[in-house]
Coordinates of C-alpha atoms in Angstrom, one line a residue:
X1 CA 14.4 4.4 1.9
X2 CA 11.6 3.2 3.9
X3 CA 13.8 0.9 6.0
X4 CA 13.4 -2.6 7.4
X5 CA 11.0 -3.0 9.7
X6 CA 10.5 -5.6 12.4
X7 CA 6.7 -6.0 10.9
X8 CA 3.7 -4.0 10.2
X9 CA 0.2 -4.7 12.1
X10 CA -3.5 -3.5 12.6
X11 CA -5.0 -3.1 16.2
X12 CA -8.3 -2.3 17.2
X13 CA -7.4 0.9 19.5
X14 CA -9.9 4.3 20.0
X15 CA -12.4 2.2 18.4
X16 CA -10.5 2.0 15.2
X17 CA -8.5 0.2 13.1
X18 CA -4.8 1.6 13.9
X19 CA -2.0 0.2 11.1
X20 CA 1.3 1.1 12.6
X21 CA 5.1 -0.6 11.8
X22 CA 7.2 -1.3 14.3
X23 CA 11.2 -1.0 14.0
X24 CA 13.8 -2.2 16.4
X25 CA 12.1 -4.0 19.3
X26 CA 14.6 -3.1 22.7
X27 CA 14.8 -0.3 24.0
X28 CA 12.9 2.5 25.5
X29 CA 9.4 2.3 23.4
X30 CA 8.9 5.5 21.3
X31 CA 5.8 6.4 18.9
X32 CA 6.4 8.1 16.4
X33 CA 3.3 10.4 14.7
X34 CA 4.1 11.7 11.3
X35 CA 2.9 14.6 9.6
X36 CA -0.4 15.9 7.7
X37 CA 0.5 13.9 4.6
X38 CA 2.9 11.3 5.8
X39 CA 2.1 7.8 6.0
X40 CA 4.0 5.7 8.6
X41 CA 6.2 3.8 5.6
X42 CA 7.8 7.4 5.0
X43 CA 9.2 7.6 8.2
X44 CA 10.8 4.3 7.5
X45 CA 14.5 5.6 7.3
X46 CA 14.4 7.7 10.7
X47 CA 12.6 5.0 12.6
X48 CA 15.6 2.3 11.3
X49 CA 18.0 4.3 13.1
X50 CA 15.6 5.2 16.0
X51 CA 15.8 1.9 16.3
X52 CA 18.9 0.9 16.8
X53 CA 18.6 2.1 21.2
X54 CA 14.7 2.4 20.9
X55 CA 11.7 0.0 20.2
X56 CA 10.1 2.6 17.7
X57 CA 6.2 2.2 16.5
X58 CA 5.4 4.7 13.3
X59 CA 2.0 5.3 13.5
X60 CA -0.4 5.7 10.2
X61 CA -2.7 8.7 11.4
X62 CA -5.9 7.8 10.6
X63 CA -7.3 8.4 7.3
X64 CA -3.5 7.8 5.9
X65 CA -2.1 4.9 5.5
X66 CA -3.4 1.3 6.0
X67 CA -5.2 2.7 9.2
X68 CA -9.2 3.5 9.1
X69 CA -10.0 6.3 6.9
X70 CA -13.5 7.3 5.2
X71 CA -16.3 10.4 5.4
X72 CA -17.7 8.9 9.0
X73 CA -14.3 9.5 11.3
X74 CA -13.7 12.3 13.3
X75 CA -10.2 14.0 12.0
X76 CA -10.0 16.8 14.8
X77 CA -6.7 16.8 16.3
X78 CA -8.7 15.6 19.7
X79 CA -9.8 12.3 17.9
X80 CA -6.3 11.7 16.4
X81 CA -5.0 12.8 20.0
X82 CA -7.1 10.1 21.8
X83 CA -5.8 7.6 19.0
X84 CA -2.5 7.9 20.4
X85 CA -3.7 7.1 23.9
X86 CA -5.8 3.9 22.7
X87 CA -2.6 2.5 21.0
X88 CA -0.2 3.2 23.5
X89 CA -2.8 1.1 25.9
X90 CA -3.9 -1.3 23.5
X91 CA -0.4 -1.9 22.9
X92 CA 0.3 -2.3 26.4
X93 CA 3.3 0.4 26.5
X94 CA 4.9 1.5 29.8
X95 CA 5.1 5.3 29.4
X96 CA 6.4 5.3 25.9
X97 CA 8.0 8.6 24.6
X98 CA 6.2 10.2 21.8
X99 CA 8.1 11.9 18.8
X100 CA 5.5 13.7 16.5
X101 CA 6.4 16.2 13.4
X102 CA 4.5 18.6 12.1
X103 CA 0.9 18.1 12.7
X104 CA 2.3 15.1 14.7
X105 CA 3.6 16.6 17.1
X106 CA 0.8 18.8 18.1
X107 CA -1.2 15.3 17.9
X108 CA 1.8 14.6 20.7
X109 CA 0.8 17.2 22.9
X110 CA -2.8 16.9 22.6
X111 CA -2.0 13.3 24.0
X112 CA 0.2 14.3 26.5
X113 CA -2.1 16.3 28.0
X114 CA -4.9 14.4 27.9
X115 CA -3.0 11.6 29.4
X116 CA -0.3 12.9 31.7
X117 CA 0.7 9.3 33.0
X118 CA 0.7 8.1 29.8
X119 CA 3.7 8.8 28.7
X120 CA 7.3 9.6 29.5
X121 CA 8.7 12.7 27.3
X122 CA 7.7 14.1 24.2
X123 CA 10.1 14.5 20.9
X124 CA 8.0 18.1 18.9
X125 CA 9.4 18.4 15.6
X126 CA 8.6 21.6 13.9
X127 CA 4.8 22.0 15.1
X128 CA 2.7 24.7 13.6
X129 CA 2.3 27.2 15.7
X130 CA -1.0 28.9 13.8
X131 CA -3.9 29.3 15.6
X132 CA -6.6 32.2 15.8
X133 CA -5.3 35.5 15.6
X134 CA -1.9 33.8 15.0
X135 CA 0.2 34.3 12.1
X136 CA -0.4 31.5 9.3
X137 CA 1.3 28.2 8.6
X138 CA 3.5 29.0 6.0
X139 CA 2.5 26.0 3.4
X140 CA -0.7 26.5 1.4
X141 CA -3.7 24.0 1.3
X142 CA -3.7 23.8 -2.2
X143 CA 0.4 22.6 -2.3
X144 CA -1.1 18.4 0.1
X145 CA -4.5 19.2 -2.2
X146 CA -3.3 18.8 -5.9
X147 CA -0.7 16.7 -5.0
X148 CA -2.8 14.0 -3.2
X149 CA -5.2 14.3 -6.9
X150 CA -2.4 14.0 -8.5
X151 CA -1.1 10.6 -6.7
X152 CA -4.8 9.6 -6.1
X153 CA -4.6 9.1 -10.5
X154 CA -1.6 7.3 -10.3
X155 CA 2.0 8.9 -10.5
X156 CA 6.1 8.6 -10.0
X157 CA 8.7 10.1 -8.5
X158 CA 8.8 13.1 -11.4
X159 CA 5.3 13.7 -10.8
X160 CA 6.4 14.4 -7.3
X161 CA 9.3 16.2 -8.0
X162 CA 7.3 19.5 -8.8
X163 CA 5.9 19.7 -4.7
X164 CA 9.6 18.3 -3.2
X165 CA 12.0 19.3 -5.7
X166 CA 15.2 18.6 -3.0
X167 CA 14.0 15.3 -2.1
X168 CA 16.0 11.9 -3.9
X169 CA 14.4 10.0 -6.3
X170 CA 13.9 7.2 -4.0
X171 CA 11.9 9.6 -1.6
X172 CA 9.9 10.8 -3.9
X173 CA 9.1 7.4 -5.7
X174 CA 7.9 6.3 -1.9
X175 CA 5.4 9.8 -1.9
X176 CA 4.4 8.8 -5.1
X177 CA 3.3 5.3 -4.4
X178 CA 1.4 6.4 -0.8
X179 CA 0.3 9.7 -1.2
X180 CA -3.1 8.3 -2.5
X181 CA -3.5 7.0 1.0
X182 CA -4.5 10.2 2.4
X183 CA -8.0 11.0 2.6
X184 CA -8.8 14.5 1.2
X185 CA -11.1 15.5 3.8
X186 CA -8.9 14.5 6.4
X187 CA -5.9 16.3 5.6
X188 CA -8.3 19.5 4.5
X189 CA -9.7 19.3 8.2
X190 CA -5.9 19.0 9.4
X191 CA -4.7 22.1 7.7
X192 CA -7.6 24.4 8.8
X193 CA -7.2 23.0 12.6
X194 CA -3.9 24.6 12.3
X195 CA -5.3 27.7 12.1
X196 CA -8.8 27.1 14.5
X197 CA -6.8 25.1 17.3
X198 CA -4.2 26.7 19.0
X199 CA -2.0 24.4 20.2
X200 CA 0.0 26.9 23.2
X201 CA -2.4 26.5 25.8
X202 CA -2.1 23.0 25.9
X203 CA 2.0 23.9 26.8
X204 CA 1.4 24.5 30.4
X205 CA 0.0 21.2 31.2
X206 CA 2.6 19.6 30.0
X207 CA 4.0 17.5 33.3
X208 CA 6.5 15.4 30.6
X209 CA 10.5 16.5 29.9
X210 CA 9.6 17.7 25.9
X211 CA 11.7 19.3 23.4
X212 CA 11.4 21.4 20.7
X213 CA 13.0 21.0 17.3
X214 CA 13.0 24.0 15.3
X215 CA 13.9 24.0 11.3
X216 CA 16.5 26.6 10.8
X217 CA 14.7 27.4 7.2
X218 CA 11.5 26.3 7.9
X219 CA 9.1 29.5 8.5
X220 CA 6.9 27.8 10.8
X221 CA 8.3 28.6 14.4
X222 CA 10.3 31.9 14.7
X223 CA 12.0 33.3 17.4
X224 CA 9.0 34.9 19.5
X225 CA 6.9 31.6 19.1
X226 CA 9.9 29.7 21.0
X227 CA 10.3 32.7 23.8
X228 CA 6.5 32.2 24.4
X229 CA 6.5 28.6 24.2
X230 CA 9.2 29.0 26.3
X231 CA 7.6 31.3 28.9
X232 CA 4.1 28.6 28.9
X233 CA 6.5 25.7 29.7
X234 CA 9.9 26.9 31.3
X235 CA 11.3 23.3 31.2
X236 CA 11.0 22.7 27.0
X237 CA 14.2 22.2 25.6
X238 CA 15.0 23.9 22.2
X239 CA 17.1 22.6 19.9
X240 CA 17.7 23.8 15.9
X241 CA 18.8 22.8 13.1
X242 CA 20.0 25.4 10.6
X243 CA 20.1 24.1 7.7
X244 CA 16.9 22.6 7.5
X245 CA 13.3 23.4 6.2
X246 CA 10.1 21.5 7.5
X247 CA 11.2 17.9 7.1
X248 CA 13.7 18.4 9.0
X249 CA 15.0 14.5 8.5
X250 CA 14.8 15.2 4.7
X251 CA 17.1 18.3 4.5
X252 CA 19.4 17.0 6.9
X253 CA 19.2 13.5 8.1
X254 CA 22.3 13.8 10.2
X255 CA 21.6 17.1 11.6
X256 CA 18.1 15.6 13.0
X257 CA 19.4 13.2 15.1
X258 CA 22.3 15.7 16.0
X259 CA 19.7 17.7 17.7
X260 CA 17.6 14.7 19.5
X261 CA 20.8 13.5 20.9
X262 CA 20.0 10.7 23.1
X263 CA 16.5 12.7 24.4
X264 CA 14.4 9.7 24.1
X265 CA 16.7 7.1 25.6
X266 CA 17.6 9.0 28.7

């Protein structure tokens, strides 16, 4: 499930050590920024077919995965933000596109617009839309909490199977054996950043083509968030898919790529 990849490697970028794998190798280059509790191996199986038109890089955020993690980081969505930025530099990418889910893609467009030239077009999949005065994300802190605990003291894919009951074995087995990875107080700061830092402001400074992937049974963006995100950035380019919840790729693998059609190749 987590795919083949061309290799894995650390790089000293934002004045950190960033762990990211890289899949494909021609192609337009793409980043891809997973979500709150997602290490970059988890992605595997999206980024093998990414890659097969794109040169794909799945970033571990840091304090998940093999990148730099621990109590003295900054885990604000400006620090993972700038992150993105030192890779794509350090890496020496040409206006890469960015594809970011979840708390990734918010990490995306905090990027994007703190580096307009940066970067060529941005993939959001499923961002929380939270913020102050907002309505709440629909997942509770306690649901990444206990599980992380629960990996953190070793478990398999049944242990898993109670937080992601519709995901295969093989996904879960993958959860189970990376899940310890992420830092409590990383993902804690995270979650409450979807409700302090509101990411629609940033939409109007967008200068990049972007799309937004909504998750037909997701809860997280509903109709009046995508008519205002709509009216803050008249260019975004909506696209659903039904019949899935938040990770969109797990519910329906072949409705994801449905709906990113050939957006980050064009």
């Amino acid at each position: 499930m987590s795919g083949q990849a061309l290799y894995g490697a650390n790089i000293s970028a934002n004045g950190i050590r960033q762990h990211y794998l890289r899949y494909g190798g021609k192609g337009p280059s793409v980043i891809l920024i997973p979500g709150i509790t997602s290490p970059a191996i988890t992605w595997g199986f999206v980024a093998e077919r990414l890659a097969e038109r794109c040169d794909v890089y799945v970033l571990d955020v840091r304090g998940r995965g093999l990148s730099s993690t621990g109590p003295d980081l900054d885990y604000g969505l400006d620090a993972m933000a700038a992150d993105v930025v030192g890779l794509a530099s350090a890496l020496g990418l040409s206006k890469p596109a960015l594809l970011g889910h979840s708390m990734g893609a918010r990490i995306a467009i905090r990027a994007a617009v703190s580096a307009p030239a940066a970067f060529s077009r941005l993939a959001l999949i499923d961002p929380p839309v939270s913020g102050p005065g907002r309505r709440p994300y629909p997942s509770k802190l306690p649901w990444y909490v206990d599980s992380i605990r629960l990996a953190t003291r070793g478990t398999d894919a049944d242990g898993m199977k109670a937080f992601c009951p519709t995901w295969t074995d093989e996904q879960l087995q993958l959860r189970a054996e990376w899940l310890h990875t992420c830092y409590e107080p990383a993902i804690v700061t995270a979650f409450e950043d979807f409700h302090s830092d509101d990411i629609f402001p940033d939409l109007p400074k967008l200068t990049q083509p972007a799309m937004l992937m909504v998750a037909g049974r997701g809860g997280v963006i509903e109709k009046a968030d995508e008519e205002e995100a709509r009216s803050l950035y008249p260019a975004l380019e909506i696209v659903r898919v039904p019949n899935a919840g938040h990770m969109i790729p797990w519910d329906d693998f072949d409705g994801f790529f449905e709906a990113l059609g050939d957006f980050l190749s064009r």
